[in-house]
mmCIF file of C-alpha atoms and ligand atoms in Angstrom:
data_model
loop_
_atom_site.group_PDB
_atom_site.id
_atom_site.type_symbol
_atom_site.label_atom_id
_atom_site.label_comp_id
_atom_site.label_asym_id
_atom_site.label_seq_id
_atom_site.Cartn_x
_atom_site.Cartn_y
_atom_site.Cartn_z
ATOM 1 C CA MET A 4 14.357 23.859 6.678
ATOM 2 C CA LYS A 5 10.568 23.758 6.763
ATOM 3 C CA ARG A 6 9.479 21.327 4.078
ATOM 4 C CA PRO A 7 6.042 21.526 2.432
ATOM 5 C CA TYR A 8 3.464 18.818 3.091
ATOM 6 C CA ASN A 9 3.458 16.283 0.273
ATOM 7 C CA PHE A 10 0.159 14.478 -0.432
ATOM 8 C CA SER A 11 1.454 12.349 -3.316
ATOM 9 C CA ALA A 12 -0.205 8.951 -3.796
ATOM 10 C CA GLY A 13 3.170 7.413 -4.631
ATOM 11 C CA PRO A 14 6.069 7.603 -4.727
ATOM 12 C CA ALA A 15 5.101 9.369 -1.559
ATOM 13 C CA ALA A 16 6.508 11.404 1.305
ATOM 14 C CA LEU A 17 8.958 9.739 3.671
ATOM 15 C CA PRO A 18 9.572 10.791 7.277
ATOM 16 C CA PRO A 19 12.142 13.634 7.242
ATOM 17 C CA GLU A 20 14.061 11.891 10.036
ATOM 18 C CA VAL A 21 14.542 8.899 7.736
ATOM 19 C CA LEU A 22 15.780 11.063 4.857
ATOM 20 C CA GLN A 23 18.194 12.856 7.177
ATOM 21 C CA HIS A 24 19.468 9.578 8.576
ATOM 22 C CA ALA A 25 20.089 8.238 5.053
ATOM 23 C CA ALA A 26 21.773 11.484 4.034
ATOM 24 C CA ALA A 27 24.162 11.324 6.991
ATOM 25 C CA GLU A 28 25.138 7.751 6.075
ATOM 26 C CA MET A 29 25.222 8.317 2.324
ATOM 27 C CA LEU A 30 28.987 8.283 1.801
ATOM 28 C CA ASP A 31 30.039 6.021 4.619
ATOM 29 C CA TRP A 32 27.719 3.493 6.198
ATOM 30 C CA HIS A 33 28.800 2.768 9.801
ATOM 31 C CA GLY A 34 32.486 3.247 9.094
ATOM 32 C CA SER A 35 32.491 0.735 6.250
ATOM 33 C CA GLY A 36 33.830 3.319 3.816
ATOM 34 C CA MET A 37 30.958 2.500 1.456
ATOM 35 C CA SER A 38 27.537 3.812 0.606
ATOM 36 C CA VAL A 39 24.821 1.169 1.024
ATOM 37 C CA MET A 40 24.369 1.453 -2.756
ATOM 38 C CA GLU A 41 27.941 0.289 -3.272
ATOM 39 C CA MET A 42 27.875 -2.832 -1.114
ATOM 40 C CA SER A 43 27.743 -6.436 -2.207
ATOM 41 C CA HIS A 44 24.367 -7.865 -1.293
ATOM 42 C CA ARG A 45 26.234 -10.905 0.002
ATOM 43 C CA GLY A 46 28.685 -9.016 2.219
ATOM 44 C CA LYS A 47 28.340 -8.970 6.017
ATOM 45 C CA GLU A 48 27.416 -5.266 6.052
ATOM 46 C CA PHE A 49 24.418 -5.583 3.772
ATOM 47 C CA ILE A 50 23.344 -8.917 5.269
ATOM 48 C CA SER A 51 23.104 -7.188 8.653
ATOM 49 C CA ILE A 52 20.937 -4.433 7.118
ATOM 50 C CA TYR A 53 18.683 -7.011 5.475
ATOM 51 C CA GLU A 54 18.353 -9.156 8.601
ATOM 52 C CA GLN A 55 17.456 -6.151 10.755
ATOM 53 C CA ALA A 56 14.843 -4.938 8.251
ATOM 54 C CA GLU A 57 13.286 -8.395 8.047
ATOM 55 C CA ALA A 58 13.201 -8.804 11.813
ATOM 56 C CA ASP A 59 11.739 -5.325 12.316
ATOM 57 C CA VAL A 60 8.910 -5.680 9.818
ATOM 58 C CA ARG A 61 8.112 -9.125 11.199
ATOM 59 C CA GLU A 62 7.931 -7.691 14.712
ATOM 60 C CA LEU A 63 6.000 -4.552 13.717
ATOM 61 C CA LEU A 64 3.317 -6.414 11.784
ATOM 62 C CA ALA A 65 3.381 -9.511 14.023
ATOM 63 C CA VAL A 66 3.998 -11.731 11.002
ATOM 64 C CA PRO A 67 3.753 -15.383 12.078
ATOM 65 C CA ARG A 68 6.674 -17.792 11.595
ATOM 66 C CA GLU A 69 4.847 -19.747 8.879
ATOM 67 C CA PHE A 70 5.005 -16.703 6.612
ATOM 68 C CA LYS A 71 8.061 -15.950 4.500
ATOM 69 C CA ILE A 72 8.835 -12.281 3.861
ATOM 70 C CA LEU A 73 10.256 -11.734 0.375
ATOM 71 C CA PHE A 74 12.018 -8.566 -0.737
ATOM 72 C CA MET A 75 11.466 -8.446 -4.476
ATOM 73 C CA GLN A 76 11.312 -6.147 -7.485
ATOM 74 C CA GLY A 77 8.508 -5.702 -10.004
ATOM 75 C CA GLY A 78 6.014 -3.608 -8.038
ATOM 76 C CA GLY A 79 2.337 -4.196 -7.451
ATOM 77 C CA ILE A 80 1.709 -4.494 -11.163
ATOM 78 C CA GLY A 81 4.443 -7.099 -11.430
ATOM 79 C CA GLU A 82 2.729 -9.094 -8.682
ATOM 80 C CA ASN A 83 -0.492 -9.122 -10.705
ATOM 81 C CA ALA A 84 1.350 -11.616 -12.939
ATOM 82 C CA VAL A 85 3.703 -13.137 -10.368
ATOM 83 C CA VAL A 86 0.857 -14.236 -8.081
ATOM 84 C CA PRO A 87 -1.007 -16.324 -10.696
ATOM 85 C CA LEU A 88 2.314 -17.692 -11.994
ATOM 86 C CA ASN A 89 3.046 -18.990 -8.495
ATOM 87 C CA LEU A 90 -0.354 -19.767 -7.033
ATOM 88 C CA SER A 91 -2.885 -20.597 -9.750
ATOM 89 C CA ARG A 92 -1.689 -24.178 -10.481
ATOM 90 C CA GLY A 93 -3.523 -23.838 -13.782
ATOM 91 C CA GLN A 94 -6.861 -23.501 -11.988
ATOM 92 C CA ARG A 95 -9.025 -20.448 -11.839
ATOM 93 C CA ALA A 96 -8.695 -17.520 -9.481
ATOM 94 C CA ASP A 97 -11.497 -15.394 -8.012
ATOM 95 C CA PHE A 98 -11.408 -11.592 -7.946
ATOM 96 C CA VAL A 99 -13.498 -9.192 -5.935
ATOM 97 C CA VAL A 100 -13.476 -6.000 -7.976
ATOM 98 C CA THR A 101 -13.761 -2.877 -5.832
ATOM 99 C CA GLY A 102 -11.982 -0.315 -8.010
ATOM 100 C CA SER A 103 -9.201 0.360 -10.480
ATOM 101 C CA TRP A 104 -6.451 -1.763 -8.956
ATOM 102 C CA SER A 105 -8.429 -4.951 -8.393
ATOM 103 C CA ARG A 106 -9.855 -4.656 -11.906
ATOM 104 C CA LYS A 107 -6.348 -4.365 -13.292
ATOM 105 C CA SER A 108 -5.203 -7.375 -11.278
ATOM 106 C CA ALA A 109 -8.021 -9.543 -12.645
ATOM 107 C CA LYS A 110 -7.215 -8.560 -16.217
ATOM 108 C CA GLU A 111 -3.508 -9.317 -15.890
ATOM 109 C CA ALA A 112 -4.064 -12.642 -14.118
ATOM 110 C CA GLY A 113 -6.215 -13.670 -17.092
ATOM 111 C CA LYS A 114 -3.024 -14.083 -19.113
ATOM 112 C CA TYR A 115 -1.877 -16.903 -16.840
ATOM 113 C CA CYS A 116 -5.009 -18.593 -15.522
ATOM 114 C CA SER A 117 -8.747 -18.436 -15.904
ATOM 115 C CA THR A 118 -10.346 -15.754 -13.788
ATOM 116 C CA HIS A 119 -13.756 -15.268 -12.247
ATOM 117 C CA VAL A 120 -15.139 -11.979 -10.975
ATOM 118 C CA ALA A 121 -16.931 -12.910 -7.745
ATOM 119 C CA ALA A 122 -18.286 -9.403 -7.185
ATOM 120 C CA ASP A 123 -17.944 -6.045 -8.881
ATOM 121 C CA ASN A 124 -18.885 -2.622 -7.559
ATOM 122 C CA THR A 125 -18.774 -0.972 -10.994
ATOM 123 C CA GLU A 126 -22.563 -1.010 -11.394
ATOM 124 C CA SER A 127 -22.991 0.907 -8.154
ATOM 125 C CA GLY A 128 -20.513 3.551 -9.310
ATOM 126 C CA VAL A 129 -17.502 2.383 -7.266
ATOM 127 C CA THR A 130 -18.654 3.942 -4.024
ATOM 128 C CA ASP A 131 -19.019 0.861 -1.828
ATOM 129 C CA ILE A 132 -17.712 -2.672 -1.232
ATOM 130 C CA PRO A 133 -20.171 -5.381 -2.321
ATOM 131 C CA PRO A 134 -21.259 -7.269 0.846
ATOM 132 C CA ALA A 135 -19.227 -10.469 1.286
ATOM 133 C CA SER A 136 -22.441 -12.487 1.645
ATOM 134 C CA GLN A 137 -23.172 -11.670 -2.023
ATOM 135 C CA TRP A 138 -19.782 -12.688 -3.429
ATOM 136 C CA GLN A 139 -20.076 -15.541 -5.941
ATOM 137 C CA LEU A 140 -16.954 -17.436 -4.904
ATOM 138 C CA SER A 141 -15.907 -20.494 -6.950
ATOM 139 C CA SER A 142 -15.746 -23.875 -5.252
ATOM 140 C CA ASP A 143 -12.417 -24.657 -6.915
ATOM 141 C CA ALA A 144 -10.531 -21.349 -6.908
ATOM 142 C CA SER A 145 -6.770 -21.507 -6.392
ATOM 143 C CA TYR A 146 -6.937 -18.152 -4.608
ATOM 144 C CA VAL A 147 -9.227 -15.182 -4.005
ATOM 145 C CA HIS A 148 -7.785 -11.734 -4.745
ATOM 146 C CA LEU A 149 -8.767 -8.444 -3.096
ATOM 147 C CA CYS A 150 -7.197 -5.022 -3.198
ATOM 148 C CA THR A 151 -7.679 -4.031 0.429
ATOM 149 C CA ASN A 152 -6.960 -0.367 -0.208
ATOM 150 C CA GLU A 153 -7.985 1.016 -3.586
ATOM 151 C CA THR A 154 -5.516 3.864 -3.929
ATOM 152 C CA ILE A 155 -7.309 5.597 -6.809
ATOM 153 C CA ASP A 156 -10.915 5.219 -5.657
ATOM 154 C CA GLY A 157 -10.270 5.712 -1.938
ATOM 155 C CA ILE A 158 -11.948 2.485 -0.799
ATOM 156 C CA GLU A 159 -10.540 0.363 2.027
ATOM 157 C CA PHE A 160 -11.480 -2.944 3.625
ATOM 158 C CA HIS A 161 -11.315 -2.132 7.338
ATOM 159 C CA GLU A 162 -11.622 -5.828 8.090
ATOM 160 C CA LEU A 163 -10.479 -8.814 6.057
ATOM 161 C CA PRO A 164 -13.166 -11.320 5.077
ATOM 162 C CA ASP A 165 -13.163 -14.804 6.593
ATOM 163 C CA LEU A 166 -13.235 -16.871 3.394
ATOM 164 C CA LYS A 167 -13.871 -20.115 5.294
ATOM 165 C CA ALA A 168 -17.063 -18.668 6.730
ATOM 166 C CA LEU A 169 -18.064 -17.769 3.166
ATOM 167 C CA GLY A 170 -17.602 -21.369 2.058
ATOM 168 C CA SER A 171 -14.259 -21.012 0.281
ATOM 169 C CA ASP A 172 -11.128 -22.977 1.144
ATOM 170 C CA ALA A 173 -8.982 -20.857 -1.142
ATOM 171 C CA PRO A 174 -6.167 -18.722 0.265
ATOM 172 C CA LEU A 175 -6.821 -14.995 0.358
ATOM 173 C CA VAL A 176 -4.405 -12.834 -1.652
ATOM 174 C CA VAL A 177 -4.386 -9.150 -0.721
ATOM 175 C CA ASP A 178 -2.828 -6.225 -2.538
ATOM 176 C CA ILE A 179 -1.794 -4.015 0.382
ATOM 177 C CA SER A 180 0.416 -1.661 -1.664
ATOM 178 C CA SER A 181 -1.094 1.533 -0.357
ATOM 179 C CA HIS A 182 -1.859 0.703 3.275
ATOM 180 C CA MET A 183 0.950 -1.642 4.239
ATOM 181 C CA ALA A 184 2.081 -0.952 7.814
ATOM 182 C CA SER A 185 -0.689 1.608 8.354
ATOM 183 C CA ARG A 186 -2.624 -0.791 10.591
ATOM 184 C CA SER A 187 -2.457 -4.292 12.019
ATOM 185 C CA VAL A 188 -3.083 -7.377 9.852
ATOM 186 C CA ASP A 189 -5.168 -10.432 10.761
ATOM 187 C CA TRP A 190 -2.756 -13.022 9.338
ATOM 188 C CA SER A 191 -5.141 -15.881 10.149
ATOM 189 C CA ARG A 192 -7.215 -14.726 7.181
ATOM 190 C CA VAL A 193 -4.347 -14.183 4.740
ATOM 191 C CA GLY A 194 -2.476 -16.544 2.423
ATOM 192 C CA LEU A 195 -0.384 -13.924 0.655
ATOM 193 C CA ALA A 196 -0.042 -10.155 0.899
ATOM 194 C CA PHE A 197 1.972 -7.997 -1.463
ATOM 195 C CA GLY A 198 2.748 -4.367 -2.019
ATOM 196 C CA GLY A 199 5.171 -1.957 -3.621
ATOM 197 C CA ALA A 200 7.173 0.059 -1.114
ATOM 198 C CA GLN A 201 6.743 3.508 -2.615
ATOM 199 C CA LYS A 202 3.429 4.329 -0.926
ATOM 200 C CA ASN A 203 4.149 3.776 2.729
ATOM 201 C CA ILE A 204 7.452 1.949 3.182
ATOM 202 C CA GLY A 205 10.271 3.507 1.196
ATOM 203 C CA PRO A 206 11.480 4.361 -2.304
ATOM 204 C CA ALA A 207 10.140 2.775 -5.491
ATOM 205 C CA GLY A 208 11.853 -0.401 -6.628
ATOM 206 C CA LEU A 209 11.167 -2.646 -3.639
ATOM 207 C CA THR A 210 8.183 -4.989 -3.453
ATOM 208 C CA LEU A 211 7.290 -6.841 -0.266
ATOM 209 C CA VAL A 212 5.580 -10.225 -0.363
ATOM 210 C CA PHE A 213 4.344 -12.042 2.736
ATOM 211 C CA VAL A 214 3.523 -15.611 1.778
ATOM 212 C CA ARG A 215 2.384 -18.609 3.831
ATOM 213 C CA GLU A 216 4.886 -21.442 3.427
ATOM 214 C CA ASP A 217 2.375 -24.033 2.256
ATOM 215 C CA LEU A 218 1.676 -21.910 -0.847
ATOM 216 C CA LEU A 219 5.286 -22.195 -2.054
ATOM 217 C CA GLY A 220 6.422 -24.739 -4.609
ATOM 218 C CA HIS A 221 3.491 -24.735 -7.027
ATOM 219 C CA ALA A 222 4.773 -22.311 -9.666
ATOM 220 C CA LEU A 223 3.833 -22.867 -13.293
ATOM 221 C CA PRO A 224 6.778 -24.087 -15.433
ATOM 222 C CA ILE A 225 6.791 -20.783 -17.328
ATOM 223 C CA CYS A 226 7.296 -18.753 -14.123
ATOM 224 C CA PRO A 227 10.569 -16.805 -14.395
ATOM 225 C CA SER A 228 13.062 -18.043 -11.793
ATOM 226 C CA ALA A 229 13.654 -14.513 -10.501
ATOM 227 C CA PHE A 230 9.929 -14.362 -9.628
ATOM 228 C CA ASN A 231 9.539 -17.866 -8.256
ATOM 229 C CA TYR A 232 8.549 -17.373 -4.609
ATOM 230 C CA LYS A 233 10.049 -20.706 -3.533
ATOM 231 C CA LEU A 234 13.462 -19.954 -5.032
ATOM 232 C CA ILE A 235 13.424 -16.456 -3.538
ATOM 233 C CA ALA A 236 12.369 -17.753 -0.114
ATOM 234 C CA GLU A 237 15.069 -20.439 -0.108
ATOM 235 C CA ALA A 238 17.682 -17.817 -0.969
ATOM 236 C CA ASP A 239 16.516 -15.323 1.698
ATOM 237 C CA SER A 240 15.575 -12.871 -1.082
ATOM 238 C CA MET A 241 19.074 -13.133 -2.610
ATOM 239 C CA TYR A 242 18.311 -15.467 -5.521
ATOM 240 C CA ASN A 243 19.295 -12.497 -7.636
ATOM 241 C CA THR A 244 20.419 -9.036 -6.543
ATOM 242 C CA PRO A 245 17.595 -7.597 -4.454
ATOM 243 C CA PRO A 246 16.814 -3.849 -4.405
ATOM 244 C CA THR A 247 19.454 -3.168 -1.761
ATOM 245 C CA TRP A 248 18.893 0.585 -1.419
ATOM 246 C CA GLY A 249 15.144 0.075 -1.083
ATOM 247 C CA ILE A 250 15.648 -2.552 1.604
ATOM 248 C CA TYR A 251 17.953 -0.219 3.539
ATOM 249 C CA MET A 252 15.473 2.673 3.319
ATOM 250 C CA ALA A 253 12.566 0.407 4.289
ATOM 251 C CA GLY A 254 14.652 -0.695 7.262
ATOM 252 C CA LEU A 255 15.050 2.924 8.357
ATOM 253 C CA VAL A 256 11.290 3.419 8.006
ATOM 254 C CA PHE A 257 10.655 0.317 10.149
ATOM 255 C CA GLN A 258 12.985 1.754 12.821
ATOM 256 C CA TRP A 259 11.088 5.035 12.606
ATOM 257 C CA LEU A 260 7.767 3.209 12.994
ATOM 258 C CA LYS A 261 9.057 1.465 16.112
ATOM 259 C CA ALA A 262 10.139 4.823 17.528
ATOM 260 C CA GLN A 263 6.607 6.161 16.879
ATOM 261 C CA GLY A 264 5.241 3.422 19.143
ATOM 262 C CA GLY A 265 4.681 0.687 16.551
ATOM 263 C CA ILE A 266 1.689 -0.175 14.404
ATOM 264 C CA ALA A 267 -0.967 0.344 17.093
ATOM 265 C CA ALA A 268 0.229 3.915 17.640
ATOM 266 C CA ILE A 269 0.487 4.728 13.934
ATOM 267 C CA GLU A 270 -2.930 3.171 13.277
ATOM 268 C CA HIS A 271 -4.436 5.387 15.951
ATOM 269 C CA ARG A 272 -2.794 8.463 14.426
ATOM 270 C CA ASN A 273 -3.979 7.462 10.950
ATOM 271 C CA LYS A 274 -7.565 7.190 12.205
ATOM 272 C CA THR A 275 -7.363 10.639 13.766
ATOM 273 C CA LYS A 276 -5.959 12.141 10.557
ATOM 274 C CA ALA A 277 -8.622 10.548 8.348
ATOM 275 C CA GLU A 278 -11.462 11.561 10.679
ATOM 276 C CA LEU A 279 -10.262 15.157 10.671
ATOM 277 C CA LEU A 280 -10.280 15.357 6.876
ATOM 278 C CA TYR A 281 -13.494 13.406 6.208
ATOM 279 C CA SER A 282 -15.455 15.238 8.868
ATOM 280 C CA TYR A 283 -14.419 18.553 7.379
ATOM 281 C CA ILE A 284 -15.391 17.418 3.853
ATOM 282 C CA ASP A 285 -18.750 16.026 5.048
ATOM 283 C CA GLN A 286 -19.844 19.234 6.747
ATOM 284 C CA SER A 287 -18.777 21.339 3.771
ATOM 285 C CA SER A 288 -21.156 22.344 1.016
ATOM 286 C CA PHE A 289 -18.243 22.960 -1.359
ATOM 287 C CA TYR A 290 -16.326 19.631 -1.207
ATOM 288 C CA VAL A 291 -17.649 16.105 -1.580
ATOM 289 C CA ASN A 292 -16.396 12.550 -1.107
ATOM 290 C CA ARG A 293 -18.765 9.927 -2.537
ATOM 291 C CA ILE A 294 -17.430 6.787 -0.848
ATOM 292 C CA ALA A 295 -19.664 5.020 1.685
ATOM 293 C CA PRO A 296 -18.387 6.004 5.159
ATOM 294 C CA ALA A 297 -17.861 2.377 6.244
ATOM 295 C CA CYS A 298 -15.284 1.732 3.530
ATOM 296 C CA ARG A 299 -13.513 5.040 3.177
ATOM 297 C CA SER A 300 -9.758 4.774 2.902
ATOM 298 C CA ARG A 301 -7.681 6.147 5.752
ATOM 299 C CA MET A 302 -4.736 6.531 3.380
ATOM 300 C CA ASN A 303 -6.133 8.030 0.164
ATOM 301 C CA VAL A 304 -8.893 10.604 0.389
ATOM 302 C CA PRO A 305 -10.325 11.608 -2.998
ATOM 303 C CA PHE A 306 -12.632 14.600 -3.047
ATOM 304 C CA LEU A 307 -14.303 16.814 -5.631
ATOM 305 C CA LEU A 308 -14.944 20.528 -5.653
ATOM 306 C CA ARG A 309 -18.643 21.153 -6.308
ATOM 307 C CA ASP A 310 -17.524 23.804 -8.761
ATOM 308 C CA GLU A 311 -14.979 21.935 -10.878
ATOM 309 C CA SER A 312 -14.051 25.083 -12.759
ATOM 310 C CA ARG A 313 -12.153 26.020 -9.571
ATOM 311 C CA ASN A 314 -9.832 22.989 -9.698
ATOM 312 C CA ALA A 315 -6.792 24.731 -11.175
ATOM 313 C CA ASP A 316 -7.074 27.646 -8.729
ATOM 314 C CA PHE A 317 -7.448 25.249 -5.820
ATOM 315 C CA LEU A 318 -4.259 23.414 -6.816
ATOM 316 C CA ALA A 319 -2.262 26.574 -7.476
ATOM 317 C CA GLY A 320 -3.259 28.040 -4.111
ATOM 318 C CA ALA A 321 -2.486 24.789 -2.351
ATOM 319 C CA HIS A 322 0.973 24.695 -3.880
ATOM 320 C CA LYS A 323 1.591 28.243 -2.706
ATOM 321 C CA ALA A 324 0.474 27.250 0.781
ATOM 322 C CA GLY A 325 3.027 24.406 0.830
ATOM 323 C CA LEU A 326 0.555 21.610 0.107
ATOM 324 C CA LEU A 327 1.901 19.523 -2.772
ATOM 325 C CA GLN A 328 0.580 16.908 -5.230
ATOM 326 C CA LEU A 329 -3.136 17.093 -4.425
ATOM 327 C CA LYS A 330 -4.347 16.533 -7.972
ATOM 328 C CA GLY A 331 -6.651 13.502 -8.248
ATOM 329 C CA HIS A 332 -5.949 10.520 -10.457
ATOM 330 C CA LYS A 333 -6.880 11.235 -14.067
ATOM 331 C CA SER A 334 -9.512 8.458 -14.103
ATOM 332 C CA VAL A 335 -11.580 10.011 -11.297
ATOM 333 C CA GLY A 336 -10.553 13.675 -11.506
ATOM 334 C CA GLY A 337 -10.865 16.168 -8.684
ATOM 335 C CA MET A 338 -8.417 16.008 -5.806
ATOM 336 C CA ARG A 339 -6.779 13.284 -3.772
ATOM 337 C CA ALA A 340 -4.996 13.706 -0.476
ATOM 338 C CA SER A 341 -2.805 10.726 0.326
ATOM 339 C CA ILE A 342 -2.117 10.772 4.043
ATOM 340 C CA TYR A 343 0.220 7.844 4.598
ATOM 341 C CA ASN A 344 2.142 7.135 7.799
ATOM 342 C CA ALA A 345 4.684 9.879 7.118
ATOM 343 C CA MET A 346 2.007 12.608 6.951
ATOM 344 C CA PRO A 347 1.752 14.247 10.376
ATOM 345 C CA LEU A 348 -1.547 15.393 11.862
ATOM 346 C CA ASP A 349 -0.295 18.971 11.409
ATOM 347 C CA GLY A 350 -0.150 18.382 7.645
ATOM 348 C CA VAL A 351 -3.780 17.280 7.518
ATOM 349 C CA GLN A 352 -4.748 20.240 9.692
ATOM 350 C CA ALA A 353 -2.905 22.573 7.298
ATOM 351 C CA LEU A 354 -4.844 21.059 4.393
ATOM 352 C CA VAL A 355 -8.191 21.480 6.182
ATOM 353 C CA ASP A 356 -7.318 25.086 7.028
ATOM 354 C CA TYR A 357 -6.469 25.773 3.396
ATOM 355 C CA MET A 358 -9.673 24.086 2.168
ATOM 356 C CA ARG A 359 -11.762 26.116 4.616
ATOM 357 C CA GLY A 360 -10.150 29.356 3.453
ATOM 358 C CA PHE A 361 -10.656 28.472 -0.208
ATOM 359 C CA GLU A 362 -14.306 27.590 0.418
ATOM 360 C CA LYS A 363 -14.895 30.948 2.154
ATOM 361 C CA GLU A 364 -13.432 32.799 -0.839
ATOM 362 C CA GLN A 365 -16.039 31.165 -3.090
ATOM 363 C CA ALA A 366 -18.981 32.364 -0.990
HETATM 364 C C1 PLP B 420 0.530 1.745 -6.701
HETATM 365 C C2 PLP B 420 -0.265 0.503 -6.659
HETATM 366 C C3 PLP B 420 0.013 -0.593 -7.500
HETATM 367 C C4 PLP B 420 1.075 -0.521 -8.567
HETATM 368 O O1 PLP B 420 2.326 -0.507 -8.081
HETATM 369 P P1 PLP B 420 3.599 -0.419 -9.066
HETATM 370 O O2 PLP B 420 4.715 -0.421 -8.095
HETATM 371 O O3 PLP B 420 3.475 0.835 -9.862
HETATM 372 O O4 PLP B 420 3.584 -1.627 -9.923
HETATM 373 C C5 PLP B 420 -0.737 -1.731 -7.376
HETATM 374 N N1 PLP B 420 -1.729 -1.817 -6.480
HETATM 375 C C6 PLP B 420 -2.037 -0.793 -5.668
HETATM 376 C C7 PLP B 420 -3.147 -0.950 -4.689
HETATM 377 C C8 PLP B 420 -1.320 0.392 -5.735
HETATM 378 O O5 PLP B 420 -1.628 1.410 -4.907
#
């Protein structure tokens, strides 16, 4: 069966091989007589699935020993509260606002600690990342939050800032929901990274948190136990029932990533895909992407038609051509092509071919 190409921002396309693998094991996982959904999270079968997934993601992303990997629930939006509950110690937290998600994070954290916006790209129209040298970081922040890939705006940090060099001793917290496992991570610059699985890792319902051990154990008294990083870490993510199906599916995706050649190989492919799409948009007089080239997202590519009255026709034609879920987020309008790890180069090429044909029709 030839499946269409799915450009959803999330929940997003998964590799067909992974879906087929899960389908084949649906009723009977490895002769256990059970579906993974039906297993005790404390039984030897599921523990082996969990341990393999943890080991694989640690290997793929080269996560150092001093980081705990937590498999949680609650999503990226949940973490907007869970992070300050665990890390703020009642002090303030700094936020670099680069788009919709970081703005949302700052607002939510304000319920649990005082917040300070160290930089904000709103005035410049959310097209660029404010230079780190201009960030007004606090001297006493408990952490500094960035969203390193703004899924809605299509802005990505291609390099993580060195907070020490900017005069801050605070740990860096990064929301990596929409580019997790799309590229390598410089862990020496990170204190905590979190992300929901449904963009690049697996089905919705699983949230991954990578947290440096020294940041554990400072939760506010009001922090719910089920979201206390220390309790979760001590229980190997089994303080309460973890999202077992999500962990299993993520594990299959990690195996798939290893078979693709690991993160370096997938990062290279992601660069090629993004270059193909952006270079087509840039040479076109019909489509436009307004993000500064140095901080364009390799995962989420928003673009506008110069003639917005053509939007509905563009989407209908795309759907007919087997190109799904290209409608942009309602806050920015236009189109958005999310080209996560599971999107092959052929899918991006098919999109470019369709866009070229549609542009010609308008002439
Ligand atoms: C999707 C997304 C979120 C929200 O995730 P939920 O799982 O819906 O809570 C947060 N941050 C970023 C960057 C996202 O892309």
